Short mmCIF file of C-alpha atoms and ligand atoms in Angstrom, two decimals:
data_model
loop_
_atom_site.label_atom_id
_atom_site.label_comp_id
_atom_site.label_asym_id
_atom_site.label_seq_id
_atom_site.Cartn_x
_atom_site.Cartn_y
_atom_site.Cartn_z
CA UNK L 1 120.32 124.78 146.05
CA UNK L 2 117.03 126.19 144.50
CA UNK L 3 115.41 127.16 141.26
CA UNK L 4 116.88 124.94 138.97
CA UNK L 5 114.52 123.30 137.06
CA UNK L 6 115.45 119.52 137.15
CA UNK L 7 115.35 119.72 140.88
CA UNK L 8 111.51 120.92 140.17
CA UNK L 9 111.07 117.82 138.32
CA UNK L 10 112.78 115.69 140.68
CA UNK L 11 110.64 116.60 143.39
CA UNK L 12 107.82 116.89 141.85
CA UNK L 13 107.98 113.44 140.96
CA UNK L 14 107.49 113.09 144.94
CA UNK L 15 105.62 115.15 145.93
CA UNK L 16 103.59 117.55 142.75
CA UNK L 17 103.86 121.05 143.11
CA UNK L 18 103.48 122.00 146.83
CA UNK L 19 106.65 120.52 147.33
CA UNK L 20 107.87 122.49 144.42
CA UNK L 21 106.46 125.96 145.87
CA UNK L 22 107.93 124.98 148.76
CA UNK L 23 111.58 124.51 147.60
CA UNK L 24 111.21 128.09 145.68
CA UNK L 25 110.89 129.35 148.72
CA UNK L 26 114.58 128.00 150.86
CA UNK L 27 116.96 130.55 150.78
CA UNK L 28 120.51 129.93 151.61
CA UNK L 29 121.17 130.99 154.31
CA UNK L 30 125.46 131.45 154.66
CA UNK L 31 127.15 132.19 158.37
CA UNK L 32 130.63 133.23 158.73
CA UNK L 33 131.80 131.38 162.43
CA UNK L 34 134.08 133.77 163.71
CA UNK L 35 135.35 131.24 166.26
CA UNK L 36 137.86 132.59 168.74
CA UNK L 37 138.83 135.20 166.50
CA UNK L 38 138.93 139.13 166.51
CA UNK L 39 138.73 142.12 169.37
CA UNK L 40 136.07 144.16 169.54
CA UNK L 41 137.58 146.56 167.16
CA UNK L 42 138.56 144.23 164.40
CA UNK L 43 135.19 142.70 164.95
CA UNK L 44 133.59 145.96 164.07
CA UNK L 45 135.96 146.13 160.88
CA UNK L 46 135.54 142.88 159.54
CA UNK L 47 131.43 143.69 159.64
CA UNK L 48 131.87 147.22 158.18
CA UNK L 49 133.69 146.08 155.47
CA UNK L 50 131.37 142.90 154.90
CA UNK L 51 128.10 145.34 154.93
CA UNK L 52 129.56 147.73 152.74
CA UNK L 53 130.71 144.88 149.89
CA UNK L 54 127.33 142.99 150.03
CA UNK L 55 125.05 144.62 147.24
CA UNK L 56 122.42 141.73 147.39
CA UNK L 57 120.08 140.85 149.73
CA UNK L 58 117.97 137.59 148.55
CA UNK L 59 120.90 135.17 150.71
CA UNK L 60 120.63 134.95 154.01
CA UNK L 61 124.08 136.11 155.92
CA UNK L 62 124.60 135.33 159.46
CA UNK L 63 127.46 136.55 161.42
CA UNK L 64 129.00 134.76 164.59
CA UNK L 65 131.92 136.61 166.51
CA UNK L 66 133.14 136.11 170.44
CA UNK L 67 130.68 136.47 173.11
CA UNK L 68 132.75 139.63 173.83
CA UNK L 69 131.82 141.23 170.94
CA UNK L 70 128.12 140.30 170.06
CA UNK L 71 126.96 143.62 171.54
CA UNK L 72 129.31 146.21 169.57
CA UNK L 73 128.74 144.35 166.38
CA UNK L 74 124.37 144.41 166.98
CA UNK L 75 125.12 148.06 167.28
CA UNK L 76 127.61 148.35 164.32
CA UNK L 77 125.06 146.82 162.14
CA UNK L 78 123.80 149.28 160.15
CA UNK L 79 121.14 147.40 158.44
CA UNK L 80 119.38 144.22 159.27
CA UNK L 81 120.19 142.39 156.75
CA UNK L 82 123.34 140.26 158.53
CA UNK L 83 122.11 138.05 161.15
CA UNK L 84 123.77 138.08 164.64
CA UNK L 85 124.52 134.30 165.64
CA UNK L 86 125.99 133.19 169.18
CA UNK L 87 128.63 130.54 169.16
CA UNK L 88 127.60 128.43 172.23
CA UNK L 89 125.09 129.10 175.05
CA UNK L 90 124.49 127.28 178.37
CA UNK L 91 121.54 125.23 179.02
CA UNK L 92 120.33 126.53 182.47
CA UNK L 93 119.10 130.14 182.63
CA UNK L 94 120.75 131.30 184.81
CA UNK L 95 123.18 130.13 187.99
CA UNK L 96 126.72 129.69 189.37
CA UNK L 97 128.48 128.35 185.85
CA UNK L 98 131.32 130.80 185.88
CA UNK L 99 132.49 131.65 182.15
CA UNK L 100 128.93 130.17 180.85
CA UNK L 101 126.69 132.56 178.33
CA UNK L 102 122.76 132.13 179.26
CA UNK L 103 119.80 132.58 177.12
CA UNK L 104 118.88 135.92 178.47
CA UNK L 105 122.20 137.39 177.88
CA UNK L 106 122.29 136.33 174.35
CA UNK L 107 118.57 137.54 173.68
CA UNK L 108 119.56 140.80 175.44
CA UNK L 109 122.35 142.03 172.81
CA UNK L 110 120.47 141.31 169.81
CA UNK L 111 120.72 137.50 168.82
CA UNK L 112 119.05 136.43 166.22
CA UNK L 113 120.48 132.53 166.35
CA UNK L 114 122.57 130.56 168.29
CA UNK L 115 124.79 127.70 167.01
CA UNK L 116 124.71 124.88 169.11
CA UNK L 117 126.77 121.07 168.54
CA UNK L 118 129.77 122.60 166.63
CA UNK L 119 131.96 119.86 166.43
CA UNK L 120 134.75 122.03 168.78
CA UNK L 121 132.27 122.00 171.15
CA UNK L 122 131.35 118.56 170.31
CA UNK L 123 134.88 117.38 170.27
CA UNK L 124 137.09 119.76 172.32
CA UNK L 125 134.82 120.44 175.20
CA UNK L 126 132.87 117.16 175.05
CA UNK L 127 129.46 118.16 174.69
CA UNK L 128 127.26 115.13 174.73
CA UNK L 129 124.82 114.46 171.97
CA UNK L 130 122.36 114.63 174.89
CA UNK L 131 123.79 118.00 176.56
CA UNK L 132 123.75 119.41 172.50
CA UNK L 133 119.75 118.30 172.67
CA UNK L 134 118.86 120.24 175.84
CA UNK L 135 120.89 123.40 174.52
CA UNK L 136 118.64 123.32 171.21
CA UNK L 137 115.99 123.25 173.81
CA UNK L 138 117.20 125.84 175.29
CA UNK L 139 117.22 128.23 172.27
CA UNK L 140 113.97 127.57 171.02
CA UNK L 141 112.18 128.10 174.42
CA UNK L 142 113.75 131.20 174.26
CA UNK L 143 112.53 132.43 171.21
CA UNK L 144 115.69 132.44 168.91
CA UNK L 145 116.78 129.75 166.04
CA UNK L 146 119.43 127.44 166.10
CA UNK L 147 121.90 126.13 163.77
CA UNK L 148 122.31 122.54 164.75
CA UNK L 149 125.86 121.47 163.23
CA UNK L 150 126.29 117.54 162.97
CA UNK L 151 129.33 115.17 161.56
CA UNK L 152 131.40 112.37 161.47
CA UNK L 153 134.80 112.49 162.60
CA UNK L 154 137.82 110.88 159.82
CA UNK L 155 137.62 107.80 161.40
CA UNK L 156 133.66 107.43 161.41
CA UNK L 157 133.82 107.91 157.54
CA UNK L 158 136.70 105.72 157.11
CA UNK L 159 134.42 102.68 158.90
CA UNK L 160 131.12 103.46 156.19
CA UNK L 161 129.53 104.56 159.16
CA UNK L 162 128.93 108.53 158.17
CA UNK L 163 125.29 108.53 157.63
CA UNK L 164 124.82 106.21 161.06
CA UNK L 165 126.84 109.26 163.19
CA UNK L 166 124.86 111.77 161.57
CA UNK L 167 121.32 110.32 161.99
CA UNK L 168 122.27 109.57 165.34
CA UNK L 169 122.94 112.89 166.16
CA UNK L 170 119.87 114.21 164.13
CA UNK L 171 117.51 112.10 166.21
CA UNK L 172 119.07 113.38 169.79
CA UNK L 173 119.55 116.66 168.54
CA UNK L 174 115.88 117.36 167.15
CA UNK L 175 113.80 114.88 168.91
CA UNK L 176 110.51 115.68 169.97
CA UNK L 177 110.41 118.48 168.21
CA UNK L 178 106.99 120.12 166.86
CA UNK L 179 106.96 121.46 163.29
CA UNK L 180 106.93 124.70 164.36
CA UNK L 181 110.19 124.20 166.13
CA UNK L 182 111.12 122.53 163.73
CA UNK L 183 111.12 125.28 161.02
CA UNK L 184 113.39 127.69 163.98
CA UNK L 185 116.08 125.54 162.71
CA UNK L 186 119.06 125.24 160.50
CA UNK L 187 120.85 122.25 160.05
CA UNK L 188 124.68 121.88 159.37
CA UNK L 189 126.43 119.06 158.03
CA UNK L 190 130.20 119.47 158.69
CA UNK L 191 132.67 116.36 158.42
CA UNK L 192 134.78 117.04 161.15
CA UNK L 193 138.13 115.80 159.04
CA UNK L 194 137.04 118.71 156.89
CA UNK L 195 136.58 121.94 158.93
CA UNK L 196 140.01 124.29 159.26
CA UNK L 197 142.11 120.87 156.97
CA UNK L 198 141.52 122.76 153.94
CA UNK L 199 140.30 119.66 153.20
CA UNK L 200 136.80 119.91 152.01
CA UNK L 201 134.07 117.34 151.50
CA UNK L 202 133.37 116.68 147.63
CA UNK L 203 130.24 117.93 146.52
CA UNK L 204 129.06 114.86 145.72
CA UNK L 205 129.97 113.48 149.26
CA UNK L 206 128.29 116.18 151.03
CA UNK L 207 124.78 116.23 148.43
CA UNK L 208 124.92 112.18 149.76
CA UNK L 209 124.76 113.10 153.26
CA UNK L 210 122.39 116.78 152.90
CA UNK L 211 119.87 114.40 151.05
CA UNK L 212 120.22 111.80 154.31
CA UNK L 213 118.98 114.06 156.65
CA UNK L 214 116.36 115.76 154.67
CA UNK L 215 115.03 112.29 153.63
CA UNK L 216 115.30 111.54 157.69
CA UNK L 217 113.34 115.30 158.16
CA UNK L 218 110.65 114.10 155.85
CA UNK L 219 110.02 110.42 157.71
CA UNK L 220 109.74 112.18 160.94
CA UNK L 221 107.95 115.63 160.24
CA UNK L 222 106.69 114.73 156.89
CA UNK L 223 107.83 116.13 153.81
CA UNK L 224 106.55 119.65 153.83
CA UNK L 225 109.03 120.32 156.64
CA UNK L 226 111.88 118.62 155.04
CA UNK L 227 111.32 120.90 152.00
CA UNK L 228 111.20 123.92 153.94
CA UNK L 229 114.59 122.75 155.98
CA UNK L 230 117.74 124.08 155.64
CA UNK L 231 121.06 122.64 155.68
CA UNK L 232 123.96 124.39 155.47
CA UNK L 233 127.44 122.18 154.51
CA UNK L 234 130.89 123.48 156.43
CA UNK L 235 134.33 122.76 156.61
CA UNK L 236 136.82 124.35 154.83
CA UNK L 237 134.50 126.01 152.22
CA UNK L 238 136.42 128.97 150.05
CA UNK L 239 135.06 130.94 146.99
CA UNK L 240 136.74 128.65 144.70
CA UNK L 241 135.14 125.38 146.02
CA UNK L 242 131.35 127.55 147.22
CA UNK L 243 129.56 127.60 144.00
CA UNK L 244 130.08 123.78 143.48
CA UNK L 245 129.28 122.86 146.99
CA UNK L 246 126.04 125.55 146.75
CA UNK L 247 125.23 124.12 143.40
CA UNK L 248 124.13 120.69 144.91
CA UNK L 249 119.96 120.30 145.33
CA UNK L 250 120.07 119.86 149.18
CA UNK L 251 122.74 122.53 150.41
CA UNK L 252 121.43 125.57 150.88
CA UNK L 253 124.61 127.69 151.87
CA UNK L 254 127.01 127.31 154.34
CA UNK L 255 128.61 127.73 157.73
CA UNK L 256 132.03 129.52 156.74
CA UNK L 257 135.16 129.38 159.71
CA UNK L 258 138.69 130.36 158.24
CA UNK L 259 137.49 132.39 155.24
CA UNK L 260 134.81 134.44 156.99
CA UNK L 261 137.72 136.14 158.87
CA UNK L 262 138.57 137.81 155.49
CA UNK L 263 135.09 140.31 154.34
CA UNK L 264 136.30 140.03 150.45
CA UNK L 265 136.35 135.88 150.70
CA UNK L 266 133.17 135.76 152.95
CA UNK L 267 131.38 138.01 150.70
CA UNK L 268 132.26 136.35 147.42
CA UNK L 269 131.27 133.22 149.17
CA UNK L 270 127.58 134.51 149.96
CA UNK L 271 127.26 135.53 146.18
CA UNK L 272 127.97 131.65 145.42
CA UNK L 273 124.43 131.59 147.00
CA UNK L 274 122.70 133.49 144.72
CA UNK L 275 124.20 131.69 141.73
P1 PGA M 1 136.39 126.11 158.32
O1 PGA M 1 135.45 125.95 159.61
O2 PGA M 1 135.58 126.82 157.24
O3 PGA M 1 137.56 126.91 158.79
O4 PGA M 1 136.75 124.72 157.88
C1 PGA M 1 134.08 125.67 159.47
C2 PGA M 1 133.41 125.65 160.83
O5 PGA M 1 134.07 125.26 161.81
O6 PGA M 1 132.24 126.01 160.99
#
């Protein structure tokens, strides 16, 4: 994560100390994915009671409920210090795509990201790594950030070919991208056999793939931008596995489904951001 001071030496070693200024400056950045979860009402509880536990402010804290209830919880924010993040939005702006979200609508109740390639979407609704390209598009021509989520499924890992899936879908995903686009956006790695199993990825196997893409950042944008990127890890993270994930040099927080759903469990995962 940042701050500690072998990682200083470790990339100073690359790159002297801009680099190191430069990784001072990442901060985690956690998101609770709400999924297909909670009314309107028990949307507005769960971020009441998540604003009111939070005392610090130097993580980053992104919230992600229904399409349905983006708009009460902008306006049940009290504060601006918790992020409102879409879960999906269509590529066109606007048309005949019944049940579809657009840009506009999303930028109209208060988004402040979108997350786009979610392995659901990925998996369950077959979004193409070429469809999840031209919806990251989509979001940055419209002014927000995205969280690009990437991963290999159970079976990819089980063949050795993990860091081939996710490059893959790093190169569709971000391609032709300028820096400044480039800096809009969050990456995050989540091993499909690991989000809602309980089942997370080992610290160690996650670090492997975070330092992957941010070595694949720095070949294509240069390593300024890969210092500045960050990537979130998901998939079944909990406050007793957080800090140890967190801990590793390339994760800078996390994209939280199951245990965002409970404000106590979300909140003490954020502070195993700060830590
Ligand atoms: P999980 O989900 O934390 O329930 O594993 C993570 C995600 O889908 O983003």
């Amino acid at each position: 994560m940042l701050l500690s001071a072998s990682l200083c030496v470790e990339y100073g070693k690359h790159g002297g100390s801009v680099l190191w200024l430069h990784y001072m400056q990442r901060v985690p950045f956690v998101c609770g994915n709400w999924k297909m979860h909670k009314t309107v009402s028990e949307s507005i509880a769960l971020v009441n009671a998540l604003s009111s536990r939070l005392t610090d402010t130097s993580v980053e804290i992104g919230v992600a409920p229904a399409h349905t209830s983006l708009y009460a919880v902008k306006k049940a924010l009290a504060d601006d210090r918790i992020r409102l993040v879409a879960q999906n939005v269509h590529e066109a702006p606007r048309g005949a795509f019944t049940g579809e979200v657009s840009m506009e609508m999303l930028l109209d109740v208060g988004c402040d990201y979108v997350l786009v390639g979610h392995s659901e979407r990925r998996h369950i609704f077959g979004e193409s790594d070429e469809l999840v390209a031209q919806k990251v598009r989509t979001v940055l021509a419209g002014g927000l950030r995205v969280i690009l989520a990437l991963g290999e499924t159970l079976d990819e890992r089980k063949q050795g070919s993990t860091l081939m899936t996710v490059r893959r879908q790093l190169t569709s995903g971000l391609e032709g991208l300028s820096e400044d686009e480039l800096a809009k956006v969050v990456l995050a790695y989540e091993p499909v056999w690991a989000i809602g199993t309980g089942l997370s990825a080992s610290p160690d196997q996650a670090q492997e793939v975070h330092r992957a893409l941010r070595t694949q950042i720095s070949d294509g944008w240069g390593s300024e931008a890969s210092t500045k990127l960050r990537i979130q890890y998901g998939g079944s993270i909990k406050p007793a596995n957080a800090q140890a994930l967190f801990s590793q040099l390339d994760i800078d927080g996390g994209l939280v489904g199951g245990a965002s759903l409970l404000a106590e469990d979300f909140a003490d995962i954020c502070e195993a951001a700060l830590t």
